[in-house]
């Protein structure tokens, strides 16, 4: 794939209006001005074109509103735009929502991925392209299940053992990606990443939810005793890893991406309380009483931890953001983007979309 990075190519990034997708779109639009970047997004509650205001006028960027479950639309898009590459992030992504409504997770994450694979297989099978093709599927460490406290971190050969409807749907989509590689020879790569944080994350996930509630003086809901452990990675480090794997990863392989940065939830929340209170000039400990322990999440995975040695050794990637600095900057970003937070919590970004693109 290295030679291709010098040539013009057309890449569809699905879910580009979401949290991680918007960082991947921004990175690719700026770093590869000779690529055409098409952001294909349905704009669910989690998709927000305000995340991409700074790139929407770039000549190599285009937005297409569409649902990855619609195979005919995908076939037309591949034909019309002569798509060479896919970076697939579109998904339903929140575990709590998957517990309430698992069906939409199977629909988007499994059938949507299958439809994209099929569209790529048909178009690439029938048309020679100017450069190599690649289907990069962006997945999660949650497919591996949960670790005990003393267990070794997940590596690429760890057995899949998903517990939530979200992780079951992502595991299923990973299996379809492998099946399309092994059965039809589709040039695929998969990345499995740990929990991300950073700007533009929808405030239903732990870190932006906490920042929002601390600012507003609202209770911070913590499942169980807050003892669960996540391995946090800055979203820009994730986007950089996707860039490496998309261009230089080996066909048919999967790569783990993680921060070597395990934190108990309660400790993350305490850090956030300190940073937000400091930023707002409040006395130390002002928001400590907002911590509210609630009934544990059903099937709550105890611990995730990623072994990203394969990615480091093969492609030389390692994270550049430290957690403390990255978290402080994230807090500052949310505090200085009050309008964005107001819009996503009120849903008014839908009218921003309507004013930009009409209501198709
Ligand atoms: P997100 O929920 O912020 O964004 C998802 C995007 O997909 C939205 O823009 C939404 O409009 C779009 N979308 C949803 N259904 C669609 C459909 N049917 N057709 C087209 N677009 C659709 O998600 P995120 O947190 O940015 O995660 C992106 C990807 O990365 C997901 O595949 C997720 O599983 C994976 N991932 C996320 C994390 C994390 O910590 N957030 C960690 C590892 C992997
Ligand atoms: P989340 O951000 O939803 O990501 P994931 O479930 O994909 O890891 O949650 C991160 C951790 O924080 C997880 O252990 C659940 C916990 N959590 C809470 O304790 N309270 C909350 O309100 C949320 C959203 C999460």
Short mmCIF file of C-alpha atoms in Angstrom, two decimals, residues 118-257:
data_model
loop_
_atom_site.label_atom_id
_atom_site.label_comp_id
_atom_site.label_asym_id
_atom_site.label_seq_id
_atom_site.Cartn_x
_atom_site.Cartn_y
_atom_site.Cartn_z
CA UNK A 118 -20.47 -6.80 -0.30
CA UNK A 119 -20.43 -3.43 -2.14
CA UNK A 120 -16.61 -3.36 -1.98
CA UNK A 121 -16.34 -6.99 -3.11
CA UNK A 122 -18.63 -6.43 -6.11
CA UNK A 123 -17.03 -3.18 -7.24
CA UNK A 124 -13.41 -4.17 -6.67
CA UNK A 125 -14.03 -7.63 -8.14
CA UNK A 126 -15.34 -6.13 -11.39
CA UNK A 127 -13.11 -3.10 -11.84
CA UNK A 128 -9.34 -2.71 -12.00
CA UNK A 129 -8.15 0.31 -10.02
CA UNK A 130 -5.13 2.61 -10.28
CA UNK A 131 -3.82 1.38 -6.94
CA UNK A 132 -4.33 -1.25 -4.30
CA UNK A 133 -7.69 -1.45 -2.59
CA UNK A 134 -8.20 -1.64 1.15
CA UNK A 135 -11.12 -2.20 3.49
CA UNK A 136 -10.18 -1.06 7.00
CA UNK A 137 -12.67 -2.09 9.66
CA UNK A 138 -12.48 -0.11 12.91
CA UNK A 139 -13.40 -2.27 15.88
CA UNK A 140 -13.08 -2.39 19.62
CA UNK A 141 -11.20 -4.26 22.36
CA UNK A 142 -14.60 -5.12 23.86
CA UNK A 143 -14.87 -8.10 21.47
CA UNK A 144 -12.35 -9.92 23.70
CA UNK A 145 -14.63 -9.77 26.74
CA UNK A 146 -13.43 -8.94 30.24
CA UNK A 147 -10.10 -9.42 32.01
CA UNK A 148 -9.58 -10.34 35.65
CA UNK A 149 -7.29 -8.11 37.70
CA UNK A 150 -4.15 -10.23 37.22
CA UNK A 151 -4.78 -11.30 33.61
CA UNK A 152 -2.47 -10.48 30.70
CA UNK A 153 -3.65 -7.73 28.37
CA UNK A 154 -5.62 -8.64 25.22
CA UNK A 155 -3.46 -9.51 22.23
CA UNK A 156 -4.57 -10.19 18.65
CA UNK A 157 -4.87 -13.94 19.30
CA UNK A 158 -7.02 -13.60 22.42
CA UNK A 159 -10.24 -15.57 21.97
CA UNK A 160 -13.33 -13.47 21.22
CA UNK A 161 -15.73 -13.53 24.17
CA UNK A 162 -18.11 -10.55 23.95
CA UNK A 163 -20.66 -9.91 26.70
CA UNK A 164 -22.77 -6.88 25.77
CA UNK A 165 -25.04 -6.60 22.74
CA UNK A 166 -22.68 -3.85 21.52
CA UNK A 167 -19.55 -6.01 21.75
CA UNK A 168 -21.41 -9.03 20.34
CA UNK A 169 -22.41 -6.98 17.30
CA UNK A 170 -18.84 -5.69 16.82
CA UNK A 171 -17.43 -9.22 17.21
CA UNK A 172 -19.88 -10.45 14.60
CA UNK A 173 -18.86 -7.67 12.20
CA UNK A 174 -15.17 -8.56 12.71
CA UNK A 175 -15.95 -12.19 11.81
CA UNK A 176 -17.69 -11.08 8.60
CA UNK A 177 -14.66 -8.96 7.67
CA UNK A 178 -12.35 -11.98 8.15
CA UNK A 179 -14.78 -14.17 6.22
CA UNK A 180 -14.71 -11.76 3.26
CA UNK A 181 -10.92 -11.81 3.32
CA UNK A 182 -10.61 -15.58 3.63
CA UNK A 183 -13.46 -16.49 1.27
CA UNK A 184 -13.37 -13.80 -1.41
CA UNK A 185 -9.86 -12.41 -1.00
CA UNK A 186 -11.10 -8.94 -0.05
CA UNK A 187 -8.08 -6.87 1.08
CA UNK A 188 -9.07 -6.18 4.67
CA UNK A 189 -7.46 -5.01 7.88
CA UNK A 190 -9.09 -4.79 11.31
CA UNK A 191 -8.08 -2.60 14.24
CA UNK A 192 -9.33 -3.25 17.78
CA UNK A 193 -8.92 -0.19 19.96
CA UNK A 194 -9.39 0.58 23.64
CA UNK A 195 -11.57 3.39 25.09
CA UNK A 196 -11.03 6.76 23.43
CA UNK A 197 -11.32 10.24 24.90
CA UNK A 198 -10.87 13.74 23.52
CA UNK A 199 -12.79 16.58 21.80
CA UNK A 200 -16.16 15.96 20.09
CA UNK A 201 -17.17 12.89 22.10
CA UNK A 202 -20.91 12.71 22.65
CA UNK A 203 -21.67 13.37 26.32
CA UNK A 204 -23.26 9.99 26.98
CA UNK A 205 -19.81 8.35 27.39
CA UNK A 206 -18.07 8.49 30.78
CA UNK A 207 -15.55 11.32 30.31
CA UNK A 208 -17.66 13.97 28.53
CA UNK A 209 -20.68 13.05 30.68
CA UNK A 210 -18.63 13.69 33.84
CA UNK A 211 -17.24 17.00 32.54
CA UNK A 212 -20.76 18.14 31.67
CA UNK A 213 -22.25 17.12 35.01
CA UNK A 214 -19.41 18.61 37.06
CA UNK A 215 -19.84 21.94 35.22
CA UNK A 216 -23.60 21.88 35.80
CA UNK A 217 -23.41 20.63 39.39
CA UNK A 218 -25.35 17.47 38.49
CA UNK A 219 -24.87 14.00 40.03
CA UNK A 220 -22.09 11.90 38.43
CA UNK A 221 -23.53 8.39 38.02
CA UNK A 222 -20.90 5.70 38.66
CA UNK A 223 -21.81 2.08 38.09
CA UNK A 224 -21.19 -0.24 41.04
CA UNK A 225 -18.21 0.87 43.09
CA UNK A 226 -16.32 2.50 40.23
CA UNK A 227 -13.74 -0.33 40.36
CA UNK A 228 -14.02 -1.23 36.65
CA UNK A 229 -10.88 -0.55 34.63
CA UNK A 230 -10.54 0.89 31.14
CA UNK A 231 -7.41 1.52 29.05
CA UNK A 232 -7.78 5.13 27.84
CA UNK A 233 -6.31 6.41 24.58
CA UNK A 234 -6.44 9.93 23.13
CA UNK A 235 -8.56 9.97 19.97
CA UNK A 236 -5.76 11.61 17.93
CA UNK A 237 -3.47 8.68 18.80
CA UNK A 238 -6.20 6.35 17.54
CA UNK A 239 -6.52 8.33 14.28
CA UNK A 240 -2.73 8.16 13.82
CA UNK A 241 -2.78 4.38 14.34
CA UNK A 242 -5.60 4.00 11.79
CA UNK A 243 -3.52 6.03 9.32
CA UNK A 244 -0.54 3.66 9.82
CA UNK A 245 -2.56 0.48 9.55
CA UNK A 246 -4.62 1.67 6.57
CA UNK A 247 -1.43 2.46 4.63
CA UNK A 248 1.03 -0.13 5.90
CA UNK A 249 -0.82 -2.92 7.69
CA UNK A 250 -0.76 -6.42 6.18
CA UNK A 251 -3.82 -7.73 4.34
CA UNK A 252 -5.97 -10.04 6.41
CA UNK A 253 -4.35 -9.02 9.69
CA UNK A 254 -5.75 -7.37 12.77
CA UNK A 255 -3.95 -4.91 15.03
CA UNK A 256 -4.68 -3.94 18.62
CA UNK A 257 -4.47 -0.25 19.52
#
